[in-house]
């Protein structure tokens, strides 16, 4: 069942309920009000008749004309009168009753004896439905007469019947018109959904450049279209990134393979000395190492992408990790006579995977050494403040151009200056470092001046501050 049909049916159902309740309340209150009015006018007429009776001192041979002469309102056509003796025998009958015989009911006589007024609805064969009131007339303690006034309920019933007819016609008509309106409006409101479906279909067929026309309004549909477009833009960007990533990965792996192949072919062209073979094998090993590193790093990143990198969550003394890395890096830095110093190492405990933190710091420090000039200086500084451990690694190396800064954490991205400076990089180290920092609930940022050096800052939540997102 389509949403349009469902909406219309729901709307129709609710409206039908409301109309039905409205009609029932209207009919009920109208009927009650009209019946009350009839009763009141009957009672008034009875009181007039009693006053007339009293005016004539309840004479035994009174005629209706005697009464109506003084009280002309008794001669109205729509009501009839009967005045009974205390035993229930008729003494006076209004002329409009003619030959009709309307007796006083037993309950009415019994109530009159007790001095009570009785209202009754009665239906006699061949007569219209009637409403009757019987009022006792007392003189002192004795019941002298019972005045009965009656009227036909036909006009009231006819009016109620007409009201019912109007409601029965107007109700369904209103419902039908509203349903048609609801169907039309639901169709109009849902029209953009059809456009979204069509676009989604084209996108599903592989065309990620498709976008929906930006809406002019900011209503629910407008927001849906905007969100949809943003989602497609994101998907488009990620697919592009994946394609670029595979291109770059194959390119990075092909280079060492080409070198390997070239060297092996060259070596095999003629017989060579053991020394030459040794050189070729050493060079081959270097390339194999490089490829193995790329494959390891790629494997790590793809596992990280699907959440398959297990992370320990234990208290780790970050200052110890930093100092270990510093000592390890000193050895690496020796060749270029670079000094690796820790200007400040506050004791900080973070909840983390120690080995991954070691990898993160080592990545940044080895980059600082790689992209430093000989005789340079790499400075480490660890502080704890406001629930955060902040580690900065500064170098005085080649720096990073401002337009390249936002891209250095991308996989395989290497700056032009870095490519010229060092041949060995893979462009994956910073992507891994960023993932490790973020997986521990931290962050990594960089500032740099081309030609003057770079500063990488890692922030991690301290153990007491917050549990890491591992
Ligand atoms: P790589 O193996 O190339 O070092 P990374 O992912 O570790 O790969 O770094 C990505 C790029 O960021 C590097 O190629 C280099 O261009 C730049 N970079 C990283 N660290 C520094 C630094 N300390 N100084 C200058 N450039 C850096």
Tab-separated table of C-alpha atoms and ligand atoms in Angstrom:
chain	number	residue	atom	x	y	z
A	1	UNK	CA	0.000	0.000	0.000
A	2	UNK	CA	1.510	3.339	-1.008
A	3	UNK	CA	2.287	6.004	1.582
A	4	UNK	CA	-0.109	8.327	-0.229
A	5	UNK	CA	-2.982	5.860	0.131
A	6	UNK	CA	-2.078	5.092	3.726
A	7	UNK	CA	-1.921	8.794	4.625
A	8	UNK	CA	-5.269	9.440	2.968
A	9	UNK	CA	-6.886	6.454	4.684
A	10	UNK	CA	-5.567	7.487	8.081
A	11	UNK	CA	-6.728	11.013	7.523
A	12	UNK	CA	-10.134	9.765	6.304
A	13	UNK	CA	-10.464	7.446	9.303
A	14	UNK	CA	-9.721	10.189	11.800
A	15	UNK	CA	-12.004	12.652	10.044
A	16	UNK	CA	-14.855	10.078	9.880
A	17	UNK	CA	-14.478	9.517	13.636
A	18	UNK	CA	-14.557	13.251	14.342
A	19	UNK	CA	-17.576	13.800	12.086
A	20	UNK	CA	-19.442	10.897	13.670
A	21	UNK	CA	-18.770	12.180	17.181
A	22	UNK	CA	-19.762	15.700	16.141
A	23	UNK	CA	-23.033	14.465	14.563
A	24	UNK	CA	-23.872	12.308	17.597
A	25	UNK	CA	-23.252	15.174	20.059
A	26	UNK	CA	-25.176	17.659	17.923
A	27	UNK	CA	-28.154	15.314	17.469
A	28	UNK	CA	-28.190	14.317	21.147
A	29	UNK	CA	-28.079	17.882	22.504
A	30	UNK	CA	-30.637	19.133	19.985
A	31	UNK	CA	-33.053	16.306	20.837
A	32	UNK	CA	-32.619	16.866	24.591
A	33	UNK	CA	-33.059	20.645	24.253
A	34	UNK	CA	-36.235	20.302	22.179
A	35	UNK	CA	-37.784	17.777	24.562
A	36	UNK	CA	-36.998	20.005	27.541
A	37	UNK	CA	-38.628	22.901	25.766
A	38	UNK	CA	-41.770	20.845	25.087
A	39	UNK	CA	-41.921	19.768	28.746
A	40	UNK	CA	-41.536	23.349	29.918
A	41	UNK	CA	-44.310	24.663	27.675
A	42	UNK	CA	-46.597	21.791	28.809
A	43	UNK	CA	-45.928	22.644	32.417
A	44	UNK	CA	-46.635	26.362	31.760
A	45	UNK	CA	-49.913	25.489	30.075
A	46	UNK	CA	-50.879	23.237	33.004
A	47	UNK	CA	-50.136	26.083	35.446
A	48	UNK	CA	-52.356	28.436	33.405
A	49	UNK	CA	-55.156	25.865	33.440
A	50	UNK	CA	-54.802	25.519	37.221
A	51	UNK	CA	-54.920	29.273	37.681
A	52	UNK	CA	-58.055	29.360	35.546
A	53	UNK	CA	-59.584	26.566	37.608
A	54	UNK	CA	-58.774	28.453	40.779
A	55	UNK	CA	-60.323	31.643	39.322
A	56	UNK	CA	-63.575	29.756	38.830
A	57	UNK	CA	-63.308	28.224	42.317
A	58	UNK	CA	-63.324	24.689	40.961
A	59	UNK	CA	-67.059	24.950	40.167
A	60	UNK	CA	-68.606	21.518	39.515
A	61	UNK	CA	-70.197	22.390	36.183
A	62	UNK	CA	-67.449	24.310	34.595
A	63	UNK	CA	-66.972	24.120	30.839
A	64	UNK	CA	-63.776	24.543	28.890
A	65	UNK	CA	-65.144	27.740	27.403
A	66	UNK	CA	-65.457	29.237	30.919
A	67	UNK	CA	-61.800	28.654	31.444
A	68	UNK	CA	-60.602	29.786	28.034
A	69	UNK	CA	-62.680	32.987	28.210
A	70	UNK	CA	-60.387	34.295	30.932
A	71	UNK	CA	-57.260	32.563	29.692
A	72	UNK	CA	-57.303	32.619	25.870
A	73	UNK	CA	-53.841	30.955	25.792
A	74	UNK	CA	-55.605	27.733	26.786
A	75	UNK	CA	-57.315	27.631	23.433
A	76	UNK	CA	-54.081	27.030	21.529
A	77	UNK	CA	-54.316	24.415	18.867
A	78	UNK	CA	-51.115	22.567	19.552
A	79	UNK	CA	-52.041	21.460	23.077
A	80	UNK	CA	-55.021	19.724	24.582
A	81	UNK	CA	-56.325	19.726	28.127
A	82	UNK	CA	-58.150	17.298	30.279
A	83	UNK	CA	-59.146	17.983	33.812
A	84	UNK	CA	-59.813	14.886	35.869
A	85	UNK	CA	-61.527	14.457	39.171
A	86	UNK	CA	-59.459	12.980	42.007
A	87	UNK	CA	-60.600	9.466	41.048
A	88	UNK	CA	-59.480	9.892	37.430
A	89	UNK	CA	-62.789	10.699	35.771
A	90	UNK	CA	-62.818	13.388	33.116
A	91	UNK	CA	-64.574	16.611	34.046
A	92	UNK	CA	-63.360	18.997	31.359
A	93	UNK	CA	-61.835	18.243	27.937
A	94	UNK	CA	-60.441	20.832	25.525
A	95	UNK	CA	-62.428	20.888	22.273
A	96	UNK	CA	-59.373	20.090	20.087
A	97	UNK	CA	-59.320	16.643	21.685
A	98	UNK	CA	-62.712	15.906	20.150
A	99	UNK	CA	-63.436	12.232	20.205
A	100	UNK	CA	-59.856	11.203	21.028
A	101	UNK	CA	-59.588	9.238	24.170
A	102	UNK	CA	-56.436	9.802	26.160
A	103	UNK	CA	-56.715	8.231	29.587
A	104	UNK	CA	-54.676	9.150	32.630
A	105	UNK	CA	-52.087	6.477	33.280
A	106	UNK	CA	-51.958	4.603	36.576
A	107	UNK	CA	-48.491	5.849	37.557
A	108	UNK	CA	-49.642	9.416	36.844
A	109	UNK	CA	-52.666	9.007	39.171
A	110	UNK	CA	-50.481	7.425	41.861
A	111	UNK	CA	-47.919	10.242	41.613
A	112	UNK	CA	-50.700	12.871	41.692
A	113	UNK	CA	-52.078	11.346	44.892
A	114	UNK	CA	-48.661	11.928	46.394
A	115	UNK	CA	-48.671	15.491	45.046
A	116	UNK	CA	-46.130	14.852	42.287
A	117	UNK	CA	-46.120	16.016	38.668
A	118	UNK	CA	-45.575	13.311	36.010
A	119	UNK	CA	-44.146	13.678	32.509
A	120	UNK	CA	-44.832	10.787	30.128
A	121	UNK	CA	-44.275	9.963	26.483
A	122	UNK	CA	-47.139	7.961	25.060
A	123	UNK	CA	-48.029	6.360	21.794
A	124	UNK	CA	-51.607	5.315	21.131
A	125	UNK	CA	-52.678	3.393	18.043
A	126	UNK	CA	-53.601	5.728	15.210
A	127	UNK	CA	-52.235	8.759	17.113
A	128	UNK	CA	-48.982	10.662	16.683
A	129	UNK	CA	-46.444	10.222	19.495
A	130	UNK	CA	-47.406	12.362	22.448
A	131	UNK	CA	-45.918	14.064	25.435
A	132	UNK	CA	-48.130	14.401	28.502
A	133	UNK	CA	-47.888	16.140	31.828
A	134	UNK	CA	-50.160	15.407	34.738
A	135	UNK	CA	-50.188	18.028	37.523
A	136	UNK	CA	-52.138	17.493	40.767
A	137	UNK	CA	-54.327	20.380	41.981
A	138	UNK	CA	-54.715	20.394	45.734
A	139	UNK	CA	-56.934	22.337	48.009
A	140	UNK	CA	-55.531	22.203	51.502
A	141	UNK	CA	-54.433	18.567	51.866
A	142	UNK	CA	-57.007	17.106	49.505
A	143	UNK	CA	-56.435	16.290	45.861
A	144	UNK	CA	-59.111	18.206	43.990
A	145	UNK	CA	-58.217	17.735	40.333
A	146	UNK	CA	-55.533	16.412	38.057
A	147	UNK	CA	-54.778	18.646	35.091
A	148	UNK	CA	-53.372	16.815	32.108
A	149	UNK	CA	-51.851	18.761	29.237
A	150	UNK	CA	-50.549	17.023	26.166
A	151	UNK	CA	-49.076	17.836	22.829
A	152	UNK	CA	-48.063	15.938	19.772
A	153	UNK	CA	-44.349	15.253	19.474
A	154	UNK	CA	-44.700	15.098	15.714
A	155	UNK	CA	-43.167	18.536	14.943
A	156	UNK	CA	-40.220	17.802	17.228
A	157	UNK	CA	-39.684	14.369	15.724
A	158	UNK	CA	-40.000	15.800	12.212
A	159	UNK	CA	-37.377	18.404	13.016
A	160	UNK	CA	-35.026	15.826	14.514
A	161	UNK	CA	-35.636	13.592	11.525
A	162	UNK	CA	-34.710	16.439	9.205
A	163	UNK	CA	-31.560	17.148	11.242
A	164	UNK	CA	-30.593	13.472	11.043
A	165	UNK	CA	-31.127	13.522	7.288
A	166	UNK	CA	-28.949	16.630	6.914
A	167	UNK	CA	-26.211	15.043	9.014
A	168	UNK	CA	-26.435	11.794	7.052
A	169	UNK	CA	-26.004	13.623	3.753
A	170	UNK	CA	-23.564	16.338	4.836
A	171	UNK	CA	-21.290	13.968	6.819
A	172	UNK	CA	-20.373	11.556	4.003
A	173	UNK	CA	-20.230	14.478	1.549
A	174	UNK	CA	-17.741	16.350	3.768
A	175	UNK	CA	-15.788	13.129	4.204
A	176	UNK	CA	-15.657	12.505	0.459
A	177	UNK	CA	-14.535	16.071	-0.329
A	178	UNK	CA	-11.912	15.944	2.430
A	179	UNK	CA	-10.636	12.570	1.244
A	180	UNK	CA	-10.249	13.912	-2.281
A	181	UNK	CA	-8.430	16.969	-0.876
A	182	UNK	CA	-6.257	14.747	1.325
A	183	UNK	CA	-5.393	12.497	-1.615
A	184	UNK	CA	-4.431	15.524	-3.706
A	185	UNK	CA	-2.366	17.134	-0.926
A	186	UNK	CA	-0.601	13.883	-0.026
A	187	UNK	CA	0.281	13.484	-3.714
A	188	UNK	CA	1.661	17.014	-3.860
A	189	UNK	CA	3.654	16.616	-0.647
A	190	UNK	CA	5.118	13.308	-1.778
A	191	UNK	CA	6.017	14.401	-5.295
A	192	UNK	CA	9.652	15.269	-4.348
A	193	UNK	CA	9.988	11.754	-2.908
A	194	UNK	CA	9.479	10.369	-6.405
A	195	UNK	CA	12.301	12.647	-7.638
A	196	UNK	CA	14.535	11.403	-4.823
A	197	UNK	CA	13.749	7.783	-5.698
A	198	UNK	CA	14.582	8.385	-9.364
A	199	UNK	CA	17.887	10.058	-8.446
A	200	UNK	CA	18.716	7.276	-5.985
A	201	UNK	CA	18.081	4.760	-8.768
A	202	UNK	CA	20.473	6.585	-11.133
A	203	UNK	CA	23.048	6.761	-8.333
A	204	UNK	CA	22.595	3.070	-7.578
A	205	UNK	CA	23.381	2.453	-11.254
A	206	UNK	CA	26.832	3.927	-10.544
A	207	UNK	CA	26.511	7.626	-11.339
A	208	UNK	CA	27.755	9.301	-8.185
A	209	UNK	CA	27.925	12.722	-9.844
A	210	UNK	CA	24.113	12.929	-9.685
A	211	UNK	CA	22.640	15.485	-7.297
A	212	UNK	CA	19.055	16.466	-6.572
A	213	UNK	CA	17.984	20.024	-7.306
A	214	UNK	CA	18.608	22.035	-4.167
A	215	UNK	CA	15.223	22.966	-2.656
A	216	UNK	CA	14.217	26.566	-2.102
A	217	UNK	CA	12.419	25.797	1.151
A	218	UNK	CA	13.918	24.410	4.327
A	219	UNK	CA	11.008	22.105	5.201
A	220	UNK	CA	11.271	18.366	5.930
A	221	UNK	CA	11.609	17.474	2.245
A	222	UNK	CA	14.148	20.280	1.734
A	223	UNK	CA	16.218	18.908	4.600
A	224	UNK	CA	15.927	15.377	3.238
A	225	UNK	CA	17.214	16.533	-0.154
A	226	UNK	CA	20.079	18.422	1.446
A	227	UNK	CA	21.040	15.440	3.593
A	228	UNK	CA	20.746	13.142	0.596
A	229	UNK	CA	23.018	15.389	-1.483
A	230	UNK	CA	25.537	15.622	1.356
A	231	UNK	CA	25.494	11.834	1.698
A	232	UNK	CA	26.104	11.346	-2.022
A	233	UNK	CA	28.896	13.929	-1.961
A	234	UNK	CA	30.521	12.026	0.904
A	235	UNK	CA	30.088	8.697	-0.867
A	236	UNK	CA	31.512	10.211	-4.031
A	237	UNK	CA	34.524	11.533	-2.109
A	238	UNK	CA	35.115	8.186	-0.367
A	239	UNK	CA	34.875	6.227	-3.620
A	240	UNK	CA	37.289	8.645	-5.237
A	241	UNK	CA	39.591	8.254	-2.250
A	242	UNK	CA	39.402	4.459	-2.463
A	243	UNK	CA	40.162	4.526	-6.206
A	244	UNK	CA	43.038	6.933	-5.657
A	245	UNK	CA	44.238	4.829	-2.751
A	246	UNK	CA	44.382	1.635	-4.830
A	247	UNK	CA	46.106	3.479	-7.674
A	248	UNK	CA	48.680	4.878	-5.288
A	249	UNK	CA	49.127	1.565	-3.475
A	250	UNK	CA	49.809	-0.291	-6.715
A	251	UNK	CA	52.098	2.492	-7.865
A	252	UNK	CA	54.080	2.413	-4.602
A	253	UNK	CA	54.434	-1.352	-4.848
A	254	UNK	CA	55.309	-1.339	-8.535
A	255	UNK	CA	58.308	0.948	-8.095
A	256	UNK	CA	60.318	-1.418	-5.877
A	257	UNK	CA	59.185	-4.371	-8.016
A	258	UNK	CA	60.482	-2.653	-11.160
A	259	UNK	CA	63.775	-1.926	-9.449
A	260	UNK	CA	64.017	-5.548	-8.266
A	261	UNK	CA	63.235	-6.913	-11.704
A	262	UNK	CA	65.670	-4.515	-13.450
A	263	UNK	CA	68.510	-5.376	-11.101
A	264	UNK	CA	67.888	-9.112	-11.337
A	265	UNK	CA	67.775	-8.983	-15.157
A	266	UNK	CA	70.938	-6.936	-15.279
A	267	UNK	CA	72.728	-9.315	-12.939
A	268	UNK	CA	71.687	-12.319	-15.009
A	269	UNK	CA	72.839	-10.883	-18.325
A	270	UNK	CA	76.338	-12.311	-17.812
A	271	UNK	CA	78.355	-14.133	-15.199
A	272	UNK	CA	79.348	-11.942	-12.293
A	273	UNK	CA	81.601	-12.131	-9.297
A	274	UNK	CA	80.330	-13.194	-5.910
A	275	UNK	CA	80.821	-9.600	-4.781
A	276	UNK	CA	78.523	-8.287	-7.547
A	277	UNK	CA	75.827	-10.849	-6.701
A	278	UNK	CA	76.108	-9.847	-3.096
A	279	UNK	CA	75.498	-6.185	-4.032
A	280	UNK	CA	72.470	-7.131	-6.123
A	281	UNK	CA	71.035	-9.259	-3.310
A	282	UNK	CA	71.598	-6.488	-0.764
A	283	UNK	CA	69.832	-4.006	-2.980
A	284	UNK	CA	67.026	-6.548	-3.575
A	285	UNK	CA	66.681	-6.979	0.185
A	286	UNK	CA	66.309	-3.225	0.601
A	287	UNK	CA	63.496	-3.140	-1.931
A	288	UNK	CA	61.861	-6.181	-0.353
A	289	UNK	CA	62.068	-4.458	3.056
A	290	UNK	CA	60.401	-1.408	1.608
A	291	UNK	CA	57.636	-3.474	0.042
A	292	UNK	CA	57.166	-5.448	3.232
A	293	UNK	CA	56.831	-2.156	5.138
A	294	UNK	CA	54.249	-0.836	2.704
A	295	UNK	CA	52.285	-4.102	2.860
A	296	UNK	CA	52.448	-4.170	6.693
A	297	UNK	CA	51.280	-0.574	6.951
A	298	UNK	CA	48.529	-1.131	4.407
A	299	UNK	CA	47.387	-4.202	6.259
A	300	UNK	CA	47.313	-2.235	9.511
A	301	UNK	CA	45.254	0.574	7.955
A	302	UNK	CA	42.760	-1.728	6.287
A	303	UNK	CA	42.320	-3.626	9.569
A	304	UNK	CA	41.894	-0.314	11.358
A	305	UNK	CA	39.243	0.688	8.802
A	306	UNK	CA	37.122	-2.346	9.625
A	307	UNK	CA	37.803	-2.079	13.363
A	308	UNK	CA	39.941	-5.184	13.542
A	309	UNK	CA	42.981	-3.725	15.276
A	310	UNK	CA	42.888	-4.956	18.863
A	311	UNK	CA	43.914	-2.272	21.351
A	312	UNK	CA	44.922	-2.912	24.920
A	313	UNK	CA	43.529	-0.593	27.540
A	314	UNK	CA	45.969	-0.290	30.430
A	315	UNK	CA	47.523	2.574	32.381
A	316	UNK	CA	50.653	3.626	30.499
A	317	UNK	CA	53.347	6.016	31.746
A	318	UNK	CA	53.535	8.219	28.669
A	319	UNK	CA	56.756	9.976	29.782
A	320	UNK	CA	58.509	6.562	29.882
A	321	UNK	CA	57.300	5.728	26.376
A	322	UNK	CA	58.511	9.113	25.093
A	323	UNK	CA	61.884	8.686	26.774
A	324	UNK	CA	62.283	5.145	25.339
A	325	UNK	CA	61.547	6.465	21.853
A	326	UNK	CA	63.979	9.348	22.385
A	327	UNK	CA	66.781	6.914	23.266
A	328	UNK	CA	65.936	4.681	20.314
A	329	UNK	CA	65.854	7.718	18.017
A	330	UNK	CA	69.224	8.957	19.191
A	331	UNK	CA	70.748	5.944	17.458
A	332	UNK	CA	68.879	6.725	14.221
A	333	UNK	CA	69.871	10.378	14.460
A	334	UNK	CA	73.559	9.740	15.023
A	335	UNK	CA	74.371	9.337	11.338
A	336	UNK	CA	73.058	12.847	10.544
A	337	UNK	CA	74.472	14.235	13.811
A	338	UNK	CA	70.997	15.325	14.883
A	339	UNK	CA	70.356	15.942	18.566
A	340	UNK	CA	67.166	14.432	19.980
A	341	UNK	CA	66.335	16.211	23.242
A	342	UNK	CA	63.525	16.104	25.757
A	343	UNK	CA	63.147	19.680	27.001
A	344	UNK	CA	60.415	18.723	29.477
A	345	UNK	CA	58.857	15.373	30.385
A	346	UNK	CA	56.040	15.682	32.921
A	347	UNK	CA	54.958	12.347	34.353
A	348	UNK	CA	51.619	11.530	32.667
A	349	UNK	CA	49.548	8.361	32.830
A	350	UNK	CA	47.154	7.568	30.009
A	351	UNK	CA	44.944	4.528	29.521
A	352	UNK	CA	46.186	3.090	26.271
A	353	UNK	CA	47.867	0.364	24.284
A	354	UNK	CA	51.548	0.918	25.127
A	355	UNK	CA	52.924	-0.667	21.992
A	356	UNK	CA	50.677	1.453	19.721
A	357	UNK	CA	51.621	4.637	21.598
A	358	UNK	CA	55.276	3.721	21.138
A	359	UNK	CA	54.615	3.287	17.410
A	360	UNK	CA	52.844	6.663	17.243
A	361	UNK	CA	55.661	8.580	18.949
A	362	UNK	CA	58.345	6.717	16.998
A	363	UNK	CA	56.615	7.554	13.697
A	364	UNK	CA	56.615	11.258	14.514
A	365	UNK	CA	60.171	11.316	15.875
A	366	UNK	CA	61.589	9.372	12.921
A	367	UNK	CA	59.822	11.754	10.538
A	368	UNK	CA	61.341	14.688	12.452
A	369	UNK	CA	64.788	13.108	12.004
A	370	UNK	CA	64.190	12.121	8.354
A	371	UNK	CA	63.063	15.629	7.365
A	372	UNK	CA	65.735	17.445	9.398
A	373	UNK	CA	68.973	18.750	7.959
A	374	UNK	CA	72.261	17.283	9.262
A	375	UNK	CA	73.382	18.793	12.596
A	376	UNK	CA	69.755	19.712	13.341
A	377	UNK	CA	67.844	19.363	16.546
A	378	UNK	CA	64.645	17.518	17.429
A	379	UNK	CA	62.928	18.560	20.616
A	380	UNK	CA	60.351	16.553	22.605
A	381	UNK	CA	58.163	18.143	25.220
A	382	UNK	CA	55.468	16.417	27.302
A	383	UNK	CA	53.090	18.340	29.582
A	384	UNK	CA	49.890	17.392	31.415
A	385	UNK	CA	47.218	20.049	31.773
A	386	UNK	CA	43.446	20.221	32.047
A	387	UNK	CA	43.027	16.439	31.849
A	388	UNK	CA	45.133	16.218	28.700
A	389	UNK	CA	48.631	14.994	28.015
A	390	UNK	CA	50.252	17.127	25.296
A	391	UNK	CA	53.304	15.906	23.462
A	392	UNK	CA	55.043	18.200	20.961
A	393	UNK	CA	57.773	17.069	18.588
A	394	UNK	CA	59.555	19.982	16.931
A	395	UNK	CA	62.269	19.909	14.302
A	396	UNK	CA	64.206	22.492	12.331
A	397	UNK	CA	63.900	20.606	9.082
A	398	UNK	CA	62.474	21.201	5.624
A	399	UNK	CA	58.981	22.140	6.845
A	400	UNK	CA	55.716	21.736	4.975
A	401	UNK	CA	54.143	24.197	2.507
A	402	UNK	CA	50.831	25.622	3.836
A	403	UNK	CA	48.818	24.274	0.876
A	404	UNK	CA	50.173	20.775	1.551
A	405	UNK	CA	49.569	20.828	5.316
A	406	UNK	CA	45.957	19.592	5.187
A	407	UNK	CA	46.932	16.602	3.072
A	408	UNK	CA	49.900	15.148	4.936
A	409	UNK	CA	47.697	12.787	6.986
A	410	UNK	CA	46.226	11.321	3.763
A	411	UNK	CA	47.406	7.876	2.821
A	412	UNK	CA	50.410	7.878	0.484
A	413	UNK	CA	50.607	11.655	0.450
A	414	UNK	CA	54.196	12.928	0.431
A	415	UNK	CA	55.082	16.595	-0.024
A	416	UNK	CA	57.176	17.650	-2.979
A	417	UNK	CA	59.931	18.796	-0.635
A	418	UNK	CA	59.845	15.438	1.197
A	419	UNK	CA	60.142	13.465	-2.062
A	420	UNK	CA	63.210	15.491	-2.974
A	421	UNK	CA	64.677	15.150	0.514
A	422	UNK	CA	64.151	11.459	1.328
A	423	UNK	CA	63.505	8.583	-1.074
A	424	UNK	CA	62.533	6.044	1.556
A	425	UNK	CA	59.143	7.202	2.828
A	426	UNK	CA	55.854	5.424	2.179
A	427	UNK	CA	53.437	8.231	3.020
A	428	UNK	CA	51.495	5.937	5.372
A	429	UNK	CA	53.173	6.693	8.720
A	430	UNK	CA	51.154	9.810	9.555
A	431	UNK	CA	47.857	8.150	8.574
A	432	UNK	CA	48.691	5.400	11.069
A	433	UNK	CA	49.771	7.918	13.734
A	434	UNK	CA	46.519	9.826	13.328
A	435	UNK	CA	44.458	6.652	13.610
A	436	UNK	CA	46.273	5.616	16.809
A	437	UNK	CA	45.818	9.057	18.402
A	438	UNK	CA	42.113	9.153	17.549
A	439	UNK	CA	41.524	5.544	18.623
A	440	UNK	CA	42.763	6.605	22.069
A	441	UNK	CA	40.350	9.519	22.188
A	442	UNK	CA	43.092	11.982	21.311
A	443	UNK	CA	44.077	14.114	18.337
A	444	UNK	CA	47.093	15.120	16.327
A	445	UNK	CA	47.824	18.464	14.692
A	446	UNK	CA	50.692	20.132	12.935
A	447	UNK	CA	52.108	23.592	12.385
A	448	UNK	CA	54.996	24.288	10.097
A	449	UNK	CA	57.110	26.921	8.401
A	450	UNK	CA	58.584	25.763	5.104
A	451	UNK	CA	62.371	25.781	5.371
A	452	UNK	CA	62.300	26.341	9.116
A	453	UNK	CA	60.785	23.238	10.619
A	454	UNK	CA	57.590	21.607	11.817
A	455	UNK	CA	55.898	20.946	15.127
A	456	UNK	CA	53.582	17.965	15.570
A	457	UNK	CA	51.336	18.012	18.651
A	458	UNK	CA	49.598	14.947	20.022
A	459	UNK	CA	46.961	15.298	22.733
A	460	UNK	CA	45.662	12.328	24.719
A	461	UNK	CA	43.184	12.236	27.599
A	462	UNK	CA	44.846	11.485	30.946
A	463	UNK	CA	43.755	8.315	32.742
A	464	UNK	CA	41.741	10.139	35.373
A	465	UNK	CA	40.124	12.522	32.864
A	466	UNK	CA	38.322	10.180	30.538
A	467	UNK	CA	38.324	6.617	29.392
A	468	UNK	CA	39.998	6.320	25.984
A	469	UNK	CA	37.900	5.301	23.001
A	470	UNK	CA	39.584	1.919	22.571
B	1	LIG	P1	56.640	9.222	5.026
B	1	LIG	O1	56.931	7.790	5.019
B	1	LIG	O2	56.711	9.846	3.664
B	1	LIG	O3	57.414	9.985	6.036
B	1	LIG	P2	54.400	9.961	6.584
B	1	LIG	O4	53.003	9.548	6.481
B	1	LIG	O5	55.086	9.692	7.871
B	1	LIG	O6	55.136	9.307	5.375
B	1	LIG	O7	54.452	11.485	6.289
B	1	LIG	C1	53.707	12.006	5.220
B	1	LIG	C2	54.357	13.244	4.679
B	1	LIG	O8	54.261	14.306	5.625
B	1	LIG	C3	55.808	13.093	4.431
B	1	LIG	O9	56.053	12.505	3.192
B	1	LIG	C4	56.273	14.535	4.457
B	1	LIG	O10	55.981	15.146	3.243
B	1	LIG	C5	55.405	15.147	5.513
B	1	LIG	N1	56.057	15.181	6.830
B	1	LIG	C6	55.840	14.377	7.878
B	1	LIG	N2	56.602	14.724	8.927
B	1	LIG	C7	57.304	15.802	8.551
B	1	LIG	C8	58.276	16.632	9.166
B	1	LIG	N3	58.657	16.425	10.423
B	1	LIG	N4	58.793	17.657	8.444
B	1	LIG	C9	58.410	17.865	7.188
B	1	LIG	N5	57.507	17.117	6.539
B	1	LIG	C10	56.974	16.088	7.204
